[in-house]
């Protein structure tokens, strides 16, 4: 039987007092899920945009966004959403970026800044850039923040606070547009770094994509165990498995697109991991306790430095 979901109540936005005019007059959000809704809440809270118009693929998401109150208006057509917007933020799965760029390209206002939040940068640039007209500034981006949840009800204003956002401006792009977008991300509490898209994709392959692949795989392995073992995996999940299940609960479409679009870097890192796993296997087989202990001491240090950097 289908369970009827209660309509979400409108949330109150606590605004941070700002005397200055908003950084952008009108922000168009294409995609109103976890990241899109969090950006909207954060931009509202910090008074960074005058008006937010949102669009999503389904009427249900648009209605939820409007009801929750993180957008001022909702339209079904992305081309309509970007009309007169000086900031356009594309928050859809990486594989959907090309179609979005194709749809909005002819309708963008001259001088507008177009950015995205995709977890892979090289293919998004290849897919979107050809459809964005001259005079529009394309500054790709990626906030390194998020939870395993998705959809318009999962966003919150504080998601980006103290976390990194990476901008990967195009060669020869407008430096002022990058600076303005940086100010936007900093305005919602994020630290900002600028780097080359190829470098971004390699860094993310090891820091995010490979860990997710491991989680998806290990949880898959566990679910394919014999029935009696499977039950115990759930019962005793606290002993390590639980953390993997949280990561492996991430959105399937988003992650499908990430692996298919960052294939080269992920396969390179996977190759290295396989070699290191074989070394571990050998150390266990040959009772090389010292080797194992040294390795674990090193990894413990990595964890401690992440905690020290405030990114735990
Ligand atoms: P999400 O919660 O699933 O939201 C995705 C949004 O995109 C929804 O509004 C959805 O509309 C819309 N959409 C989905 N497929 C579409 C299509 N084919 N055409 C047009 N619109 C489509 O996803 P999210 O977590 O916000 O992720 C969005 C982007 O942020 C992805 O590119 C991801 O790589 C990136 N990102 C995610 C995280 C994270 O932890 N979640 C972190 C950093 C970056 P409907 O709801 O109407 O279907």
Short mmCIF file of C-alpha atoms and ligand atoms in Angstrom, two decimals:
data_model
loop_
_atom_site.label_atom_id
_atom_site.label_comp_id
_atom_site.label_asym_id
_atom_site.label_seq_id
_atom_site.Cartn_x
_atom_site.Cartn_y
_atom_site.Cartn_z
CA UNK A 1 0.00 0.00 0.00
CA UNK A 2 1.32 3.45 -0.87
CA UNK A 3 2.06 5.57 2.18
CA UNK A 4 0.80 9.12 1.85
CA UNK A 5 3.53 11.58 2.78
CA UNK A 6 2.56 14.58 4.84
CA UNK A 7 3.29 17.82 2.96
CA UNK A 8 6.34 19.54 4.46
CA UNK A 9 5.69 22.67 6.44
CA UNK A 10 7.21 26.00 5.43
CA UNK A 11 10.50 26.56 7.25
CA UNK A 12 11.41 29.91 8.74
CA UNK A 13 14.70 31.36 7.46
CA UNK A 14 16.72 33.13 10.09
CA UNK A 15 18.43 35.90 8.17
CA UNK A 16 21.87 37.11 9.07
CA UNK A 17 21.61 40.91 9.25
CA UNK A 18 23.24 42.45 6.14
CA UNK A 19 23.22 46.11 5.26
CA UNK A 20 24.77 45.69 1.82
CA UNK A 21 22.84 45.09 -1.37
CA UNK A 22 22.71 41.41 -2.32
CA UNK A 23 25.62 40.12 -4.40
CA UNK A 24 23.21 38.90 -7.11
CA UNK A 25 19.80 40.27 -8.02
CA UNK A 26 18.29 37.04 -9.26
CA UNK A 27 19.56 33.49 -8.80
CA UNK A 28 18.17 30.74 -10.99
CA UNK A 29 18.51 27.26 -9.51
CA UNK A 30 18.29 24.36 -11.94
CA UNK A 31 17.74 21.32 -9.73
CA UNK A 32 16.20 21.62 -6.28
CA UNK A 33 17.60 18.59 -4.50
CA UNK A 34 20.06 18.26 -1.64
CA UNK A 35 22.64 20.72 -2.97
CA UNK A 36 20.23 23.09 -4.73
CA UNK A 37 18.03 23.47 -1.65
CA UNK A 38 21.05 23.92 0.65
CA UNK A 39 22.44 26.68 -1.59
CA UNK A 40 19.05 28.40 -1.59
CA UNK A 41 18.67 28.22 2.20
CA UNK A 42 22.22 29.48 2.70
CA UNK A 43 21.90 32.31 0.16
CA UNK A 44 18.67 33.46 1.81
CA UNK A 45 20.09 33.23 5.31
CA UNK A 46 23.10 35.34 4.34
CA UNK A 47 21.20 37.86 2.20
CA UNK A 48 23.30 37.11 -0.89
CA UNK A 49 20.56 37.11 -3.52
CA UNK A 50 17.55 39.33 -4.12
CA UNK A 51 15.30 36.66 -5.58
CA UNK A 52 15.46 32.91 -6.21
CA UNK A 53 13.64 31.21 -9.04
CA UNK A 54 13.85 27.45 -9.11
CA UNK A 55 13.18 24.67 -11.54
CA UNK A 56 13.29 20.89 -11.22
CA UNK A 57 12.38 18.01 -13.45
CA UNK A 58 9.19 17.08 -11.61
CA UNK A 59 6.23 19.18 -10.52
CA UNK A 60 6.34 17.43 -7.13
CA UNK A 61 9.85 18.73 -6.37
CA UNK A 62 8.95 22.23 -7.52
CA UNK A 63 5.87 22.25 -5.32
CA UNK A 64 7.82 20.99 -2.30
CA UNK A 65 10.50 23.66 -2.81
CA UNK A 66 7.89 26.39 -3.03
CA UNK A 67 6.05 25.08 0.01
CA UNK A 68 9.21 24.83 2.10
CA UNK A 69 10.01 28.39 1.04
CA UNK A 70 13.62 28.16 -0.13
CA UNK A 71 12.67 29.51 -3.57
CA UNK A 72 10.50 32.54 -4.30
CA UNK A 73 8.99 31.14 -7.47
CA UNK A 74 9.02 27.90 -9.42
CA UNK A 75 8.81 27.33 -13.15
CA UNK A 76 8.77 24.11 -15.15
CA UNK A 77 10.98 25.28 -18.00
CA UNK A 78 14.69 25.92 -17.29
CA UNK A 79 14.74 28.41 -20.20
CA UNK A 80 12.17 30.52 -18.34
CA UNK A 81 13.97 30.19 -15.02
CA UNK A 82 17.19 31.78 -16.30
CA UNK A 83 15.51 34.81 -17.89
CA UNK A 84 17.07 37.93 -16.35
CA UNK A 85 19.12 35.93 -13.82
CA UNK A 86 22.61 37.24 -13.06
CA UNK A 87 23.53 33.94 -11.35
CA UNK A 88 22.55 30.49 -12.63
CA UNK A 89 23.47 27.47 -10.53
CA UNK A 90 23.05 24.05 -12.14
CA UNK A 91 22.46 21.42 -9.43
CA UNK A 92 21.47 18.30 -11.39
CA UNK A 93 23.30 14.97 -11.75
CA UNK A 94 26.46 15.30 -13.84
CA UNK A 95 24.94 13.29 -16.71
CA UNK A 96 22.07 15.78 -17.05
CA UNK A 97 24.24 18.92 -17.35
CA UNK A 98 24.53 18.83 -21.14
CA UNK A 99 20.78 18.86 -21.74
CA UNK A 100 20.38 21.67 -19.21
CA UNK A 101 23.07 23.80 -20.93
CA UNK A 102 21.42 23.16 -24.28
CA UNK A 103 18.05 24.28 -22.91
CA UNK A 104 19.21 27.42 -21.10
CA UNK A 105 22.00 28.60 -23.47
CA UNK A 106 19.93 30.81 -25.80
CA UNK A 107 18.01 32.39 -22.90
CA UNK A 108 20.86 33.48 -20.63
CA UNK A 109 21.23 37.18 -19.87
CA UNK A 110 24.44 38.82 -21.14
CA UNK A 111 26.98 39.06 -18.32
CA UNK A 112 25.33 36.31 -16.27
CA UNK A 113 27.52 33.92 -14.28
CA UNK A 114 26.71 30.26 -14.87
CA UNK A 115 28.09 27.71 -12.46
CA UNK A 116 27.40 24.11 -11.51
CA UNK A 117 28.03 21.90 -8.48
CA UNK A 118 28.87 18.65 -10.25
CA UNK A 119 31.25 16.22 -8.56
CA UNK A 120 33.24 15.77 -11.81
CA UNK A 121 34.56 18.77 -13.66
CA UNK A 122 36.18 17.86 -17.00
CA UNK A 123 33.15 16.18 -18.58
CA UNK A 124 30.77 18.82 -17.23
CA UNK A 125 32.90 21.52 -18.88
CA UNK A 126 33.04 19.53 -22.13
CA UNK A 127 29.27 19.02 -22.02
CA UNK A 128 28.17 22.52 -21.01
CA UNK A 129 30.66 25.04 -22.41
CA UNK A 130 29.73 24.66 -26.11
CA UNK A 131 26.15 25.70 -25.38
CA UNK A 132 26.87 28.82 -23.34
CA UNK A 133 26.99 32.00 -25.44
CA UNK A 134 29.78 34.57 -25.51
CA UNK A 135 29.33 37.26 -22.90
CA UNK A 136 28.10 34.73 -20.33
CA UNK A 137 30.71 33.71 -17.74
CA UNK A 138 30.95 29.99 -17.07
CA UNK A 139 32.73 29.23 -13.79
CA UNK A 140 32.38 25.54 -12.88
CA UNK A 141 32.36 24.64 -9.20
CA UNK A 142 32.08 21.80 -6.73
CA UNK A 143 31.21 22.11 -3.04
CA UNK A 144 32.88 19.34 -1.04
CA UNK A 145 29.92 19.03 1.24
CA UNK A 146 26.86 16.85 1.32
CA UNK A 147 25.17 14.03 3.12
CA UNK A 148 23.85 10.67 1.92
CA UNK A 149 20.38 12.23 1.65
CA UNK A 150 18.82 13.68 -1.47
CA UNK A 151 15.80 15.66 -2.58
CA UNK A 152 14.39 19.08 -1.69
CA UNK A 153 13.60 18.27 1.94
CA UNK A 154 17.19 17.26 2.74
CA UNK A 155 18.90 20.65 2.37
CA UNK A 156 19.98 23.01 5.14
CA UNK A 157 21.63 26.43 5.28
CA UNK A 158 24.70 25.35 7.22
CA UNK A 159 25.80 22.54 4.87
CA UNK A 160 28.72 24.49 3.39
CA UNK A 161 29.99 26.19 6.53
CA UNK A 162 33.65 25.46 7.11
CA UNK A 163 33.78 23.10 4.11
CA UNK A 164 35.72 23.55 0.88
CA UNK A 165 34.34 24.57 -2.48
CA UNK A 166 36.56 24.14 -5.52
CA UNK A 167 36.17 26.43 -8.51
CA UNK A 168 37.69 25.33 -11.84
CA UNK A 169 37.50 28.42 -14.09
CA UNK A 170 38.16 27.99 -17.80
CA UNK A 171 41.40 29.22 -19.36
CA UNK A 172 40.96 32.83 -20.48
CA UNK A 173 37.75 33.18 -18.42
CA UNK A 174 36.74 36.40 -16.71
CA UNK A 175 38.66 36.81 -13.43
CA UNK A 176 36.00 39.18 -12.05
CA UNK A 177 33.31 36.53 -12.49
CA UNK A 178 35.42 33.98 -10.62
CA UNK A 179 36.03 36.53 -7.83
CA UNK A 180 32.30 37.25 -7.58
CA UNK A 181 31.43 33.57 -7.40
CA UNK A 182 34.13 33.07 -4.78
CA UNK A 183 32.52 35.88 -2.75
CA UNK A 184 29.18 34.06 -3.03
CA UNK A 185 30.58 30.77 -1.70
CA UNK A 186 32.49 32.55 1.03
CA UNK A 187 29.29 34.40 1.88
CA UNK A 188 27.60 31.08 2.62
CA UNK A 189 30.45 30.03 4.87
CA UNK A 190 32.61 27.95 2.53
CA UNK A 191 36.37 28.01 2.09
CA UNK A 192 37.25 28.37 -1.59
CA UNK A 193 40.11 26.95 -3.65
CA UNK A 194 40.69 27.41 -7.36
CA UNK A 195 42.27 24.66 -9.43
CA UNK A 196 42.47 23.09 -12.85
CA UNK A 197 39.56 20.75 -13.73
CA UNK A 198 41.83 17.77 -14.48
CA UNK A 199 43.57 18.15 -11.13
CA UNK A 200 40.19 18.39 -9.39
CA UNK A 201 39.06 15.12 -10.97
CA UNK A 202 42.20 13.24 -9.84
CA UNK A 203 42.01 14.61 -6.30
CA UNK A 204 38.32 13.75 -6.00
CA UNK A 205 38.85 10.28 -7.47
CA UNK A 206 40.92 9.33 -4.44
CA UNK A 207 39.24 11.43 -1.73
CA UNK A 208 35.62 10.80 -2.62
CA UNK A 209 34.93 8.57 -5.61
CA UNK A 210 37.10 5.60 -4.61
CA UNK A 211 35.84 5.56 -0.98
CA UNK A 212 32.28 5.50 -2.31
CA UNK A 213 33.14 2.68 -4.71
CA UNK A 214 34.60 0.67 -1.82
CA UNK A 215 31.49 1.30 0.29
CA UNK A 216 29.11 0.31 -2.53
CA UNK A 217 31.17 -2.83 -3.13
CA UNK A 218 31.56 -3.96 0.47
CA UNK A 219 27.88 -3.46 1.26
CA UNK A 220 27.09 -5.39 -1.92
CA UNK A 221 29.43 -8.19 -0.89
CA UNK A 222 27.71 -8.41 2.50
CA UNK A 223 24.24 -8.57 1.02
CA UNK A 224 25.29 -11.47 -1.17
CA UNK A 225 26.48 -13.59 1.76
CA UNK A 226 24.53 -16.66 2.82
CA UNK A 227 21.27 -15.78 4.57
CA UNK A 228 22.34 -16.49 8.17
CA UNK A 229 25.52 -14.39 7.83
CA UNK A 230 23.61 -11.54 6.20
CA UNK A 231 21.34 -11.28 9.25
CA UNK A 232 24.32 -11.00 11.54
CA UNK A 233 25.95 -8.34 9.37
CA UNK A 234 22.92 -6.13 10.05
CA UNK A 235 22.80 -7.05 13.76
CA UNK A 236 26.49 -6.35 14.42
CA UNK A 237 26.85 -3.48 11.95
CA UNK A 238 28.37 -1.21 14.61
CA UNK A 239 31.76 -2.86 14.27
CA UNK A 240 32.78 -0.90 11.15
CA UNK A 241 30.22 -1.92 8.58
CA UNK A 242 27.74 0.77 9.69
CA UNK A 243 29.90 3.62 8.36
CA UNK A 244 30.12 1.93 4.97
CA UNK A 245 26.33 1.53 4.82
CA UNK A 246 25.87 5.26 5.38
CA UNK A 247 28.12 6.10 2.44
CA UNK A 248 26.58 3.33 0.31
CA UNK A 249 23.12 4.84 0.86
CA UNK A 250 24.07 7.80 -1.39
CA UNK A 251 22.00 8.59 -4.45
CA UNK A 252 22.36 5.83 -7.11
CA UNK A 253 21.84 8.09 -10.16
CA UNK A 254 24.29 10.72 -8.94
CA UNK A 255 26.96 8.08 -8.31
CA UNK A 256 26.36 6.21 -11.55
CA UNK A 257 27.04 9.50 -13.36
CA UNK A 258 30.15 10.26 -11.30
CA UNK A 259 31.84 6.93 -12.10
CA UNK A 260 30.96 7.06 -15.77
CA UNK A 261 32.20 10.64 -16.05
CA UNK A 262 35.43 10.31 -14.07
CA UNK A 263 36.33 6.94 -15.49
CA UNK A 264 40.04 7.49 -16.14
CA UNK A 265 40.98 8.94 -12.77
CA UNK A 266 38.85 6.41 -10.86
CA UNK A 267 40.36 3.47 -12.76
CA UNK A 268 43.86 4.81 -12.11
CA UNK A 269 43.23 5.09 -8.36
CA UNK A 270 41.50 1.71 -8.31
CA UNK A 271 44.59 0.15 -9.88
CA UNK A 272 46.77 1.60 -7.13
CA UNK A 273 44.35 0.42 -4.46
CA UNK A 274 44.38 -3.09 -5.88
CA UNK A 275 48.17 -3.17 -5.65
CA UNK A 276 48.09 -1.94 -2.05
CA UNK A 277 45.39 -4.46 -1.16
CA UNK A 278 47.56 -7.25 -2.55
CA UNK A 279 50.44 -6.02 -0.40
CA UNK A 280 48.16 -6.16 2.67
CA UNK A 281 46.99 -9.62 1.72
CA UNK A 282 50.59 -10.77 1.48
CA UNK A 283 51.52 -9.16 4.82
CA UNK A 284 48.65 -10.98 6.55
CA UNK A 285 49.47 -14.29 4.88
CA UNK A 286 53.16 -14.10 5.92
CA UNK A 287 52.46 -12.84 9.46
CA UNK A 288 54.26 -9.56 8.80
CA UNK A 289 52.87 -7.82 11.90
CA UNK A 290 55.41 -5.00 11.80
CA UNK A 291 54.42 -4.10 8.27
CA UNK A 292 50.73 -4.00 9.19
CA UNK A 293 51.32 -1.99 12.35
CA UNK A 294 53.45 0.59 10.52
CA UNK A 295 50.76 1.01 7.87
CA UNK A 296 48.00 1.45 10.46
CA UNK A 297 50.08 3.94 12.44
CA UNK A 298 50.45 6.03 9.29
CA UNK A 299 46.72 5.95 8.52
CA UNK A 300 45.92 6.92 12.12
CA UNK A 301 48.07 10.02 11.61
CA UNK A 302 46.06 10.94 8.50
CA UNK A 303 42.85 10.80 10.53
CA UNK A 304 44.41 12.99 13.22
CA UNK A 305 45.48 15.61 10.69
CA UNK A 306 41.95 15.70 9.21
CA UNK A 307 40.53 16.30 12.68
CA UNK A 308 43.15 18.99 13.28
CA UNK A 309 42.19 20.71 10.00
CA UNK A 310 38.56 20.88 11.18
CA UNK A 311 37.34 18.64 8.33
CA UNK A 312 36.35 15.59 10.42
P1 LIG B 1 19.41 15.37 -5.68
O1 LIG B 1 19.12 15.68 -4.27
O2 LIG B 1 19.05 14.03 -6.20
O3 LIG B 1 18.73 16.48 -6.62
C1 LIG B 1 18.87 16.46 -8.02
C2 LIG B 1 17.98 17.51 -8.64
O4 LIG B 1 18.19 17.46 -10.07
C3 LIG B 1 16.49 17.31 -8.43
O5 LIG B 1 15.84 18.54 -8.28
C4 LIG B 1 16.03 16.63 -9.72
O6 LIG B 1 14.71 16.94 -10.04
C5 LIG B 1 16.96 17.23 -10.74
N1 LIG B 1 17.21 16.29 -11.85
C6 LIG B 1 17.56 14.99 -11.73
N2 LIG B 1 17.73 14.43 -12.94
C7 LIG B 1 17.49 15.41 -13.83
C8 LIG B 1 17.50 15.46 -15.24
N3 LIG B 1 17.80 14.36 -15.97
N4 LIG B 1 17.22 16.63 -15.82
C9 LIG B 1 16.90 17.73 -15.08
N5 LIG B 1 16.88 17.74 -13.75
C10 LIG B 1 17.17 16.59 -13.14
O7 LIG B 1 20.97 15.52 -6.02
P2 LIG B 1 22.08 16.40 -5.26
O8 LIG B 1 22.66 15.61 -4.16
O9 LIG B 1 21.55 17.76 -5.00
O10 LIG B 1 23.21 16.45 -6.40
C11 LIG B 1 23.15 17.39 -7.44
C12 LIG B 1 24.54 17.61 -7.99
O11 LIG B 1 25.41 18.00 -6.93
C13 LIG B 1 25.18 16.39 -8.65
O12 LIG B 1 25.80 16.77 -9.85
C14 LIG B 1 26.23 15.95 -7.66
O13 LIG B 1 27.34 15.38 -8.32
C15 LIG B 1 26.59 17.25 -6.96
N6 LIG B 1 27.06 17.12 -5.58
C16 LIG B 1 26.38 16.35 -4.70
C17 LIG B 1 26.83 16.23 -3.39
C18 LIG B 1 26.11 15.37 -2.39
O14 LIG B 1 26.71 14.95 -1.41
N7 LIG B 1 24.84 15.08 -2.59
C19 LIG B 1 27.96 16.95 -2.98
C20 LIG B 1 28.61 17.77 -3.90
C21 LIG B 1 28.14 17.85 -5.20
P3 LIG B 1 13.49 16.04 -9.50
O15 LIG B 1 13.58 16.05 -8.01
O16 LIG B 1 12.30 16.74 -10.00
O17 LIG B 1 13.69 14.67 -10.07
#
